[in-house]
Short mmCIF file of C-alpha atoms and ligand atoms in Angstrom, two decimals:
data_model
loop_
_atom_site.label_atom_id
_atom_site.label_comp_id
_atom_site.label_asym_id
_atom_site.label_seq_id
_atom_site.Cartn_x
_atom_site.Cartn_y
_atom_site.Cartn_z
CA MET A 227 -11.71 -112.13 128.24
CA LEU A 228 -10.28 -111.92 124.72
CA ASN A 229 -7.50 -109.67 126.10
CA TYR A 230 -5.54 -112.79 126.84
CA LEU A 231 -5.27 -113.35 123.12
CA ASN A 232 -3.49 -110.04 122.57
CA SER A 233 -0.27 -112.03 122.41
CA ASP A 234 -1.52 -113.67 119.20
CA PRO A 235 -3.10 -111.02 116.98
CA GLU A 236 -3.89 -113.46 114.16
CA ILE A 237 -5.90 -115.72 116.46
CA LEU A 238 -7.44 -112.74 118.27
CA GLU A 239 -8.80 -111.65 114.91
CA VAL A 240 -10.27 -115.12 114.28
CA ALA A 241 -12.01 -115.09 117.67
CA LYS A 242 -13.44 -111.61 117.08
CA LEU A 243 -14.68 -112.57 113.62
CA GLU A 244 -16.46 -115.61 115.03
CA ILE A 245 -18.13 -113.55 117.77
CA GLY A 246 -19.23 -111.11 115.07
CA ARG A 247 -20.62 -113.97 112.97
CA LEU A 248 -22.60 -115.30 115.93
CA GLN A 249 -23.92 -111.83 116.80
CA ASN A 250 -24.98 -110.84 113.29
CA ASN A 251 -26.45 -114.07 111.92
CA LEU A 252 -29.45 -116.20 112.76
CA GLU A 253 -28.14 -119.54 114.01
CA LEU A 254 -30.76 -122.12 113.07
CA ILE A 255 -28.60 -125.26 113.00
CA ALA A 256 -30.67 -127.60 115.17
CA SER A 257 -27.65 -129.10 116.95
CA GLU A 258 -26.04 -125.81 117.96
CA ASN A 259 -26.54 -123.50 120.92
CA PHE A 260 -24.81 -120.67 122.80
CA VAL A 261 -23.28 -121.55 126.17
CA SER A 262 -23.37 -119.19 129.13
CA LEU A 263 -20.32 -117.19 130.16
CA ALA A 264 -20.01 -119.53 133.16
CA VAL A 265 -19.81 -122.59 130.89
CA LEU A 266 -17.38 -120.72 128.65
CA SER A 267 -15.18 -119.81 131.63
CA ALA A 268 -15.08 -123.41 132.85
CA THR A 269 -14.19 -124.63 129.35
CA GLY A 270 -11.31 -122.15 129.28
CA SER A 271 -10.18 -122.90 132.83
CA VAL A 272 -6.93 -124.23 134.30
CA LEU A 273 -8.42 -127.72 134.48
CA THR A 274 -7.24 -128.06 130.88
CA ASN A 275 -3.79 -128.74 132.34
CA LYS A 276 -4.60 -131.90 134.23
CA TYR A 277 -4.05 -135.50 133.27
CA ALA A 278 -6.56 -137.62 135.14
CA GLU A 279 -6.89 -141.06 133.54
CA GLY A 280 -9.26 -143.13 135.62
CA TYR A 281 -12.27 -142.01 137.61
CA PRO A 282 -12.77 -139.98 140.82
CA GLY A 283 -10.92 -141.67 143.67
CA LYS A 284 -9.19 -144.09 141.27
CA ARG A 285 -6.78 -142.16 139.06
CA TYR A 286 -3.50 -143.15 137.50
CA TYR A 287 -2.00 -139.71 138.33
CA GLY A 288 -1.47 -137.67 141.50
CA GLY A 289 -2.90 -134.22 142.08
CA CYS A 290 -6.42 -135.15 141.08
CA GLU A 291 -8.26 -134.14 144.25
CA TYR A 292 -9.89 -131.06 142.72
CA VAL A 293 -10.66 -132.46 139.28
CA ASP A 294 -12.26 -135.36 141.17
CA MET A 295 -14.61 -132.83 142.77
CA ALA A 296 -15.52 -131.39 139.36
CA GLU A 297 -16.22 -134.83 137.89
CA GLU A 298 -18.25 -135.91 140.93
CA LEU A 299 -20.39 -132.78 140.60
CA ALA A 300 -20.92 -133.41 136.89
CA ARG A 301 -21.90 -137.05 137.49
CA GLU A 302 -24.23 -136.27 140.40
CA ARG A 303 -25.93 -133.39 138.58
CA ALA A 304 -26.42 -135.49 135.43
CA LYS A 305 -27.99 -138.25 137.54
CA LYS A 306 -30.29 -135.77 139.27
CA ILE A 307 -31.46 -134.19 135.98
CA PHE A 308 -32.34 -137.49 134.32
CA LYS A 309 -33.23 -139.55 137.43
CA ALA A 310 -30.39 -141.88 136.50
CA GLU A 311 -28.54 -144.35 138.64
CA TYR A 312 -25.29 -144.15 136.69
CA ALA A 313 -23.54 -141.44 134.70
CA ASN A 314 -20.24 -141.39 132.85
CA VAL A 315 -19.39 -137.84 131.80
CA GLN A 316 -16.02 -138.57 130.21
CA PRO A 317 -16.91 -139.26 126.53
CA HIS A 318 -15.31 -136.53 124.44
CA SER A 319 -18.32 -136.54 122.10
CA GLY A 320 -21.59 -138.28 121.35
CA SER A 321 -19.77 -140.52 118.88
CA GLN A 322 -17.37 -141.65 121.62
CA ALA A 323 -20.30 -142.32 123.95
CA ASN A 324 -21.97 -144.47 121.29
CA MET A 325 -18.74 -146.25 120.46
CA GLY A 326 -18.16 -147.05 124.13
CA VAL A 327 -21.66 -148.48 124.50
CA PHE A 328 -21.51 -150.53 121.30
CA MET A 329 -18.11 -151.93 122.15
CA ALA A 330 -19.26 -152.81 125.66
CA LEU A 331 -22.38 -154.64 124.50
CA LEU A 332 -21.50 -156.11 121.10
CA ASN A 333 -19.00 -158.27 119.31
CA PRO A 334 -17.75 -157.43 115.82
CA GLY A 335 -20.25 -158.69 113.25
CA ASP A 336 -23.27 -158.44 115.56
CA THR A 337 -26.37 -156.90 114.05
CA ILE A 338 -27.56 -153.44 115.09
CA LEU A 339 -30.85 -151.82 114.08
CA GLY A 340 -31.10 -148.02 113.97
CA LEU A 341 -33.01 -145.31 112.12
CA SER A 342 -31.58 -145.01 108.58
CA LEU A 343 -29.30 -142.02 108.13
CA ASP A 344 -31.34 -140.75 105.17
CA HIS A 345 -34.52 -140.89 107.30
CA GLY A 346 -33.04 -138.78 110.10
CA GLY A 347 -30.70 -141.23 111.83
CA HIS A 348 -27.13 -140.51 112.90
CA LEU A 349 -23.78 -141.48 111.40
CA THR A 350 -22.95 -143.58 114.48
CA HIS A 351 -26.20 -145.55 114.31
CA GLY A 352 -24.95 -147.80 111.53
CA SER A 353 -23.80 -145.72 108.57
CA PRO A 354 -21.49 -147.72 106.26
CA VAL A 355 -18.89 -144.92 106.35
CA ASN A 356 -18.73 -144.99 110.17
CA PHE A 357 -17.29 -147.52 112.66
CA SER A 358 -20.87 -148.49 113.55
CA GLY A 359 -21.54 -149.72 110.03
CA GLN A 360 -18.09 -151.19 109.51
CA ILE A 361 -17.55 -153.18 112.70
CA TYR A 362 -21.19 -154.28 113.01
CA ARG A 363 -23.81 -155.55 110.58
CA ALA A 364 -26.07 -152.51 110.46
CA VAL A 365 -29.70 -152.57 109.40
CA GLY A 366 -31.69 -149.34 109.11
CA TYR A 367 -35.37 -148.87 109.86
CA PRO A 368 -37.17 -146.39 107.61
CA LEU A 369 -39.96 -143.98 108.44
CA ASN A 370 -43.45 -144.71 107.19
CA LYS A 371 -43.62 -143.32 103.65
CA GLU A 372 -47.09 -141.85 104.08
CA THR A 373 -46.91 -140.33 107.55
CA GLN A 374 -43.12 -139.69 107.52
CA THR A 375 -43.13 -140.83 111.16
CA LEU A 376 -41.78 -143.86 113.03
CA ASP A 377 -43.78 -146.97 112.20
CA TYR A 378 -43.50 -149.50 115.03
CA ASN A 379 -44.90 -152.31 112.86
CA ILE A 380 -42.11 -151.82 110.33
CA ILE A 381 -39.52 -151.69 113.13
CA GLU A 382 -40.90 -154.83 114.75
CA ASP A 383 -41.02 -156.76 111.46
CA LEU A 384 -37.42 -155.77 110.73
CA ALA A 385 -36.33 -156.72 114.24
CA VAL A 386 -37.98 -160.16 113.95
CA LYS A 387 -36.41 -160.71 110.52
CA GLU A 388 -32.90 -159.42 111.27
CA LYS A 389 -32.58 -160.44 114.94
CA PRO A 390 -30.42 -157.49 116.05
CA LYS A 391 -28.41 -157.75 119.24
CA LEU A 392 -28.94 -154.04 119.78
CA ILE A 393 -31.68 -151.64 118.75
CA ILE A 394 -30.94 -147.93 118.84
CA ALA A 395 -33.57 -145.22 119.17
CA GLY A 396 -32.79 -141.56 118.57
CA ALA A 397 -32.07 -139.34 115.60
CA SER A 398 -30.44 -136.18 114.41
CA ALA A 399 -33.23 -135.01 112.12
CA TYR A 400 -36.58 -136.28 113.41
CA SER A 401 -39.15 -133.83 114.73
CA ARG A 402 -41.58 -136.18 116.44
CA GLU A 403 -41.91 -137.89 119.83
CA TRP A 404 -40.53 -141.41 120.46
CA ASP A 405 -42.49 -144.22 122.10
CA TYR A 406 -39.73 -145.93 124.08
CA LYS A 407 -42.16 -148.40 125.63
CA LYS A 408 -42.94 -149.75 122.16
CA PHE A 409 -39.20 -149.96 121.42
CA ARG A 410 -38.75 -151.88 124.71
CA GLU A 411 -41.46 -154.37 123.74
CA ILE A 412 -39.83 -154.92 120.35
CA ALA A 413 -36.37 -155.28 121.91
CA ASP A 414 -37.70 -157.76 124.47
CA ARG A 415 -39.47 -159.77 121.77
CA VAL A 416 -36.18 -160.34 119.93
CA GLY A 417 -33.86 -160.34 122.95
CA ALA A 418 -31.98 -157.18 121.94
CA PHE A 419 -30.37 -154.47 124.04
CA LEU A 420 -32.21 -151.17 123.76
CA VAL A 421 -30.07 -148.04 123.57
CA CYS A 422 -31.25 -144.48 123.02
CA ASP A 423 -29.08 -141.65 121.76
CA MET A 424 -31.05 -138.65 123.03
CA SER A 425 -28.43 -136.08 122.00
CA HIS A 426 -30.82 -133.77 120.18
CA PRO A 427 -33.77 -133.49 122.58
CA ALA A 428 -31.88 -134.10 125.87
CA GLY A 429 -32.54 -130.60 127.23
CA LEU A 430 -36.27 -131.00 126.57
CA ILE A 431 -36.34 -134.48 128.10
CA ALA A 432 -34.46 -133.04 131.11
CA LYS A 433 -37.45 -130.82 131.85
CA GLY A 434 -40.09 -133.51 131.29
CA LEU A 435 -41.36 -131.97 128.04
CA LEU A 436 -40.73 -135.16 126.06
CA ASN A 437 -40.77 -138.86 127.02
CA SER A 438 -37.68 -140.01 128.89
CA PRO A 439 -35.80 -142.91 127.31
CA LEU A 440 -34.25 -143.72 130.69
CA ASP A 441 -37.51 -145.34 131.76
CA TYR A 442 -37.25 -148.07 129.14
CA CYS A 443 -33.76 -148.23 127.63
CA ASP A 444 -30.86 -150.29 128.91
CA VAL A 445 -28.46 -147.46 128.25
CA VAL A 446 -28.86 -143.86 127.09
CA THR A 447 -26.19 -141.72 125.44
CA SER A 448 -26.20 -138.00 124.78
CA THR A 449 -24.14 -135.08 123.72
CA THR A 450 -24.06 -132.16 126.14
CA HIS A 451 -23.99 -129.22 123.73
CA LYS A 452 -27.30 -129.26 121.86
CA THR A 453 -30.58 -128.52 123.70
CA LEU A 454 -28.68 -129.17 126.97
CA ARG A 455 -26.64 -126.01 126.22
CA GLY A 456 -23.38 -127.25 127.69
CA PRO A 457 -19.84 -127.61 126.33
CA ARG A 458 -19.15 -129.92 123.40
CA GLY A 459 -19.02 -133.47 124.77
CA GLY A 460 -20.86 -136.70 125.48
CA MET A 461 -22.13 -138.84 128.33
CA ILE A 462 -23.60 -142.24 129.13
CA LEU A 463 -26.52 -142.78 131.51
CA ILE A 464 -28.41 -145.71 132.93
CA GLY A 465 -31.85 -145.24 134.46
CA LYS A 466 -33.26 -146.61 137.68
CA ASP A 467 -35.82 -149.30 138.39
CA LYS A 468 -34.48 -152.07 136.23
CA GLU A 469 -33.05 -155.01 138.05
CA ASN A 470 -30.83 -156.08 135.23
CA PRO A 471 -30.51 -153.35 132.62
CA LEU A 472 -28.16 -155.25 130.40
CA GLY A 473 -29.89 -158.60 130.53
CA ILE A 474 -26.58 -160.28 131.27
CA LYS A 475 -27.55 -163.08 133.62
CA THR A 476 -24.13 -163.68 135.15
CA LEU A 477 -24.00 -160.10 136.35
CA LYS A 478 -27.57 -159.91 137.60
CA GLY A 479 -27.96 -158.00 140.80
CA ASP A 480 -24.47 -156.55 140.67
CA ARG A 481 -25.37 -153.38 138.87
CA LEU A 482 -22.70 -151.05 140.14
CA LYS A 483 -19.95 -153.52 139.37
CA LEU A 484 -21.42 -154.07 135.94
CA MET A 485 -21.67 -150.37 135.25
CA SER A 486 -18.19 -149.48 136.36
CA GLU A 487 -16.49 -152.51 134.90
CA ILE A 488 -18.26 -152.56 131.56
CA PHE A 489 -19.04 -148.96 130.64
CA ASP A 490 -16.44 -147.04 132.61
CA SER A 491 -13.64 -149.29 131.50
CA MET A 492 -14.79 -149.26 127.90
CA ILE A 493 -14.60 -145.44 127.82
CA MET A 494 -11.23 -145.45 129.64
CA PRO A 495 -8.96 -147.30 128.91
CA GLY A 496 -11.09 -148.94 126.18
CA ILE A 497 -11.42 -146.10 123.70
CA GLN A 498 -10.17 -142.91 125.38
CA GLY A 499 -7.15 -141.79 127.35
CA GLY A 500 -7.01 -138.68 129.51
CA PRO A 501 -10.40 -137.08 130.13
CA LEU A 502 -10.89 -133.38 129.24
CA MET A 503 -11.27 -132.15 132.82
CA HIS A 504 -11.99 -128.53 131.81
CA VAL A 505 -14.86 -129.78 129.65
CA ILE A 506 -16.08 -132.06 132.43
CA MET A 507 -16.12 -129.07 134.79
CA ALA A 508 -18.05 -127.11 132.15
CA LYS A 509 -20.51 -130.03 131.91
CA ALA A 510 -21.04 -129.70 135.67
CA VAL A 511 -21.74 -125.97 135.27
CA ALA A 512 -24.18 -126.57 132.41
CA PHE A 513 -25.97 -129.32 134.34
CA GLY A 514 -26.30 -126.90 137.27
CA GLU A 515 -27.99 -124.46 134.87
CA VAL A 516 -30.34 -127.18 133.60
CA LEU A 517 -31.33 -127.98 137.19
CA ASP A 518 -32.21 -124.33 137.78
CA ASP A 519 -35.89 -123.42 137.35
CA SER A 520 -35.02 -120.85 134.67
CA PHE A 521 -34.17 -123.68 132.28
CA ASP A 522 -37.83 -124.81 132.37
CA ALA A 523 -38.91 -121.62 130.66
CA TYR A 524 -36.07 -121.90 128.16
CA ALA A 525 -36.91 -125.49 127.19
CA LYS A 526 -40.63 -124.70 126.87
CA GLN A 527 -39.85 -121.69 124.68
CA VAL A 528 -37.60 -123.80 122.40
CA ILE A 529 -40.61 -126.01 121.61
CA LYS A 530 -43.06 -123.10 121.32
CA ASN A 531 -40.68 -121.37 118.90
CA ALA A 532 -40.23 -124.52 116.81
CA LYS A 533 -44.00 -125.00 116.53
CA GLN A 534 -44.53 -121.34 115.63
CA LEU A 535 -41.76 -121.36 113.02
CA SER A 536 -43.05 -124.60 111.53
CA ASN A 537 -46.65 -123.26 111.36
CA LYS A 538 -45.55 -120.00 109.81
CA LEU A 539 -43.31 -121.75 107.25
CA SER A 540 -46.29 -123.95 106.31
CA GLU A 541 -48.25 -120.77 105.60
CA TYR A 542 -45.51 -119.91 103.09
CA GLU A 543 -46.14 -123.36 101.58
CA PHE A 544 -43.00 -125.00 102.88
CA LYS A 545 -43.64 -128.72 103.31
CA ILE A 546 -42.70 -129.82 106.83
CA ILE A 547 -41.73 -133.49 107.00
CA SER A 548 -44.33 -135.37 109.12
CA GLY A 549 -46.47 -132.22 109.10
CA GLY A 550 -44.92 -130.45 112.07
CA THR A 551 -42.78 -130.78 115.15
CA ASP A 552 -42.97 -131.93 118.77
CA ASN A 553 -39.44 -130.85 119.65
CA HIS A 554 -36.81 -128.25 118.75
CA LEU A 555 -36.41 -128.92 115.04
CA MET A 556 -38.14 -129.38 111.72
CA LEU A 557 -37.14 -130.79 108.39
CA LEU A 558 -38.28 -128.94 105.27
CA ASP A 559 -38.94 -130.75 102.02
CA LEU A 560 -38.03 -128.20 99.34
CA SER A 561 -39.13 -130.22 96.33
CA ASN A 562 -42.18 -128.01 95.70
CA LYS A 563 -39.93 -124.92 95.87
CA ASN A 564 -37.79 -126.11 92.99
CA ILE A 565 -34.52 -125.69 94.91
CA SER A 566 -32.12 -128.25 96.41
CA GLY A 567 -31.05 -128.27 100.06
CA LYS A 568 -27.54 -127.32 98.98
CA LYS A 569 -28.69 -124.27 97.05
CA ALA A 570 -31.10 -123.19 99.80
CA GLU A 571 -28.36 -123.51 102.43
CA LYS A 572 -26.10 -121.27 100.32
CA ALA A 573 -28.76 -118.64 99.64
CA LEU A 574 -29.71 -118.52 103.32
CA GLU A 575 -26.06 -118.21 104.29
CA ILE A 576 -25.68 -115.16 102.03
CA ALA A 577 -28.77 -113.76 103.75
CA GLY A 578 -27.24 -114.31 107.22
CA ILE A 579 -29.33 -117.35 108.14
CA THR A 580 -27.37 -120.48 109.06
CA VAL A 581 -29.03 -123.87 108.44
CA ASN A 582 -27.85 -127.19 107.07
CA LYS A 583 -28.93 -129.08 104.00
CA ASN A 584 -30.44 -132.40 105.00
CA MET A 585 -31.73 -135.51 103.30
CA ILE A 586 -35.46 -136.08 103.58
CA PRO A 587 -37.05 -139.54 103.87
CA PHE A 588 -36.87 -141.37 100.52
CA ASP A 589 -34.72 -138.55 99.11
CA THR A 590 -33.75 -138.97 95.47
CA LYS A 591 -30.85 -136.52 95.73
CA SER A 592 -27.38 -137.32 97.13
CA PRO A 593 -26.33 -136.33 100.68
CA PHE A 594 -24.17 -133.59 99.12
CA VAL A 595 -27.17 -132.01 97.38
CA THR A 596 -30.31 -133.17 99.24
CA SER A 597 -33.95 -132.13 98.88
CA GLY A 598 -34.29 -130.58 102.32
CA ILE A 599 -32.98 -128.34 105.03
CA ARG A 600 -33.05 -128.84 108.79
CA ILE A 601 -33.97 -125.94 111.05
CA GLY A 602 -33.82 -125.73 114.85
CA THR A 603 -34.69 -123.17 117.51
CA PRO A 604 -32.34 -123.87 120.50
CA ALA A 605 -29.81 -121.13 119.70
CA VAL A 606 -32.20 -118.31 118.75
CA THR A 607 -34.24 -119.13 121.87
CA THR A 608 -31.12 -118.74 124.01
CA ARG A 609 -30.81 -115.23 122.55
CA GLY A 610 -34.29 -114.47 123.89
CA MET A 611 -36.26 -114.70 120.67
CA LYS A 612 -39.92 -115.68 120.93
CA GLU A 613 -42.96 -116.33 118.72
CA ASN A 614 -43.01 -112.84 117.16
CA GLU A 615 -39.41 -113.23 116.04
CA MET A 616 -40.24 -116.69 114.63
CA ASP A 617 -42.86 -115.06 112.40
CA VAL A 618 -40.26 -112.59 111.16
CA ILE A 619 -37.68 -115.36 110.63
CA ALA A 620 -40.17 -117.44 108.60
CA GLY A 621 -40.75 -114.45 106.35
CA LEU A 622 -37.00 -113.91 105.91
CA ILE A 623 -36.41 -117.59 105.09
CA ASN A 624 -39.22 -117.48 102.55
CA LYS A 625 -37.87 -114.33 100.91
CA ALA A 626 -34.35 -115.74 100.66
CA VAL A 627 -35.48 -119.10 99.25
CA GLU A 628 -37.90 -117.53 96.77
CA ASN A 629 -35.18 -115.13 95.57
CA ASN A 630 -32.21 -117.41 95.91
CA GLU A 631 -30.52 -116.13 92.75
CA ASN A 632 -31.13 -112.44 93.35
CA GLU A 633 -28.13 -111.04 95.20
CA ASP A 634 -29.76 -107.67 95.88
CA ILE A 635 -32.71 -109.28 97.61
CA LEU A 636 -30.46 -111.67 99.54
CA ASN A 637 -28.44 -108.66 100.72
CA SER A 638 -31.60 -106.85 101.78
CA VAL A 639 -32.67 -109.94 103.77
CA LYS A 640 -29.24 -109.88 105.38
CA LYS A 641 -29.82 -106.29 106.48
CA ASP A 642 -33.12 -107.31 108.10
CA VAL A 643 -31.37 -110.25 109.77
CA ASN A 644 -28.65 -107.95 111.14
CA GLU A 645 -31.27 -105.56 112.47
CA LEU A 646 -33.19 -108.35 114.20
CA CYS A 647 -29.98 -109.77 115.68
CA SER A 648 -28.89 -106.36 116.98
CA LYS A 649 -31.90 -106.42 119.32
CA PHE A 650 -30.61 -109.67 120.91
CA PRO A 651 -26.97 -109.04 121.86
CA LEU A 652 -24.72 -112.03 122.29
CA TYR A 653 -21.35 -112.32 124.07
CA LYS A 654 -20.94 -108.54 124.18
CA GLU A 655 -19.06 -109.01 127.48
CA LEU A 656 -16.28 -110.76 125.59
CA LEU A 657 -15.33 -107.86 123.36
N1 DSN B 844 -23.68 -133.23 113.80
C1 DSN B 844 -24.77 -133.39 114.72
C2 DSN B 844 -26.03 -132.82 114.19
O1 DSN B 844 -25.95 -131.81 113.54
O2 DSN B 844 -27.11 -133.34 114.44
C3 DSN B 844 -24.96 -134.78 115.13
O3 DSN B 844 -23.76 -135.32 115.53
#
């Protein structure tokens, strides 16, 4: 496949180096995964050539009959996976999906309530450096200081006090289950829209291993490249069984019109132009893989691996925020290890283990330093690693963190990492 890059030796070298990096390192960034060769082929397909502003059957350009088929397949498969009534698969990213939803439902200056960034929330859920915190009045809900978990009393009190027009559930660094019914009750009490950004656990929700936000939320957004293991991108979904998901009285009963006119038109022409049809086709391929029974075993193993890794790291006296995990990730509080997240990330990188520094709830360090690291199992599980490998990985993490200033030991950990990785080949067909 890389042969086609022979015409550009400099770029060919970059591609080979990246494949080598993926093969030889342990990818533990919770938001990353390895797509199948089928998803990769679709992403690199001729559909990259096509302009197709609009939606299937209603495009502004000719020649869209085949890209229409790809987008229809992606929409239908997404709906089937999540038992949704509506899907828009055009957002280029999760941020674009969130922006489309916010702009469809809110006016500038309206109040939004989302999990604080430093407690595991996402940039687009109201951070002051992001559109969501600049266009809207953003209020953050914290985790409970003792349990380090969501505290529905705190969220309700804040909602009553701040009267948000929109409440957002979902996180990028939270390892526990969400009670969407409780969020719905709070949203209903204050008359707010309820949106969930399920980007991180979407692949686990797809297989019924975690609660589905579609049962209770007005709108759900997601990326397609994390636990869903698809190409980089976003989508918007609306679940079934709610007569009036947006609570807009004038549109009651006219759901399809509401969906297409409000959400579709906010994504295009509202905030995006031409859709990335090659990526949309790759989304269809990935959704087909999620629908296959084999994805059940994958999703279950992601959770089993996360629990095993978290238990084993606890044995090495790593403090796991909230005491453990229900999903694919965990957040480590390194304060008892006398090392910052930044320094741990660097030491682990030298040792061939890729993680990201991450703020922990009530962190006293800046986002550039942090007291924690975030670790996830989706990518190593795709490689076929199981509980035994998680035990080995915990030991390697411990050794690297404990010896973070000893280059010889870090290099010896790297050797062990390379050896482990060599037993789980990745993308060898590409070379
Ligand atoms: N950057 C992603 C993550 O790592 O969680 C979220 O957008």
